[in-house]
Amino acid sequence: MTIGEFPVIIKCVEIVFEDRQQINLIETAEARRTGFSDAIIKSCRKRLNFIRSATDERDLREWKSLHYEEYGGQKSIRLNDQWRLFFLINNDCRPPRVTVLSIKDPH
C-alpha cells in the first residue's frame, strides 16, 4: 500500500535499541554521529523497515537477500559484504519485540 509516492509500512514487529546513545541515532537526522558511512546508515534503515514489516522470525529467514544468520544466540542480517546488524527477538510479546544490539563486522 502507498500514500502518494511513499510506501506505508504496517508495523508487525516492535524495534527497541539496546544502546540508546549511539545505534538509535541511525533513524534520526543525526545518524552521521554514529560514525558509520552513509551507505551503512541507508542499508540499516532499509533493513529495519524489513524487520518492522515481518510478521515473525520466519519472514526474516525467507528473505534470502537479508542473509539471516545466528551467532551465539544473537540474530543478524547483512548490511553489506562487511557489516551486519545484530539483534535479539522476543516472541513472548505481542507484537514481537526486536532489540537491536549493534552493527559490527563479525569477521
Short mmCIF file of N, CA and C in Angstrom, two decimals, residues 4 14-16 20 24 32 37 47-48 65 68 80 82-83 94 104:
data_model
loop_
_atom_site.label_atom_id
_atom_site.label_comp_id
_atom_site.label_asym_id
_atom_site.label_seq_id
_atom_site.Cartn_x
_atom_site.Cartn_y
_atom_site.Cartn_z
N GLY A 4 0.59 8.52 -1.76
CA GLY A 4 1.42 9.33 -2.65
C GLY A 4 2.51 8.45 -3.21
N GLU A 14 7.87 -4.70 16.90
CA GLU A 14 8.35 -3.51 17.62
C GLU A 14 9.88 -3.57 17.70
N ILE A 15 10.54 -2.46 17.42
CA ILE A 15 12.00 -2.40 17.48
C ILE A 15 12.41 -1.47 18.61
N VAL A 16 13.31 -1.96 19.47
CA VAL A 16 13.91 -1.14 20.52
C VAL A 16 15.42 -1.23 20.36
N ARG A 20 21.12 3.22 23.68
CA ARG A 20 20.32 4.42 23.41
C ARG A 20 21.17 5.64 23.04
N ASN A 24 20.63 4.05 18.19
CA ASN A 24 19.30 4.57 17.93
C ASN A 24 19.33 5.84 17.09
N ARG A 32 24.87 10.50 11.26
CA ARG A 32 26.32 10.57 10.99
C ARG A 32 27.14 10.55 12.27
N SER A 37 29.28 4.93 7.72
CA SER A 37 29.18 5.59 6.41
C SER A 37 27.72 5.78 6.03
N ARG A 47 16.89 -2.15 6.27
CA ARG A 47 16.75 -3.44 6.96
C ARG A 47 15.81 -3.33 8.16
N LEU A 48 15.86 -2.21 8.87
CA LEU A 48 14.95 -2.02 10.00
C LEU A 48 13.50 -2.00 9.51
N SER A 65 17.79 -12.23 0.59
CA SER A 65 18.70 -11.08 0.45
C SER A 65 19.18 -10.54 1.79
N TYR A 68 20.08 -13.89 6.68
CA TYR A 68 19.78 -14.07 8.10
C TYR A 68 20.63 -15.19 8.68
N ASN A 80 25.97 -5.07 4.38
CA ASN A 80 26.76 -5.11 3.15
C ASN A 80 27.72 -6.29 3.28
N GLN A 82 30.59 -6.49 4.50
CA GLN A 82 31.39 -6.46 5.72
C GLN A 82 30.56 -6.38 7.00
N TRP A 83 29.55 -5.55 7.02
CA TRP A 83 28.82 -5.23 8.25
C TRP A 83 27.51 -5.98 8.37
N ARG A 94 3.50 -9.28 22.17
CA ARG A 94 2.67 -9.04 21.01
C ARG A 94 2.57 -7.55 20.81
N LYS A 104 28.16 -4.45 13.50
CA LYS A 104 29.58 -4.78 13.61
C LYS A 104 30.02 -5.72 12.49
#
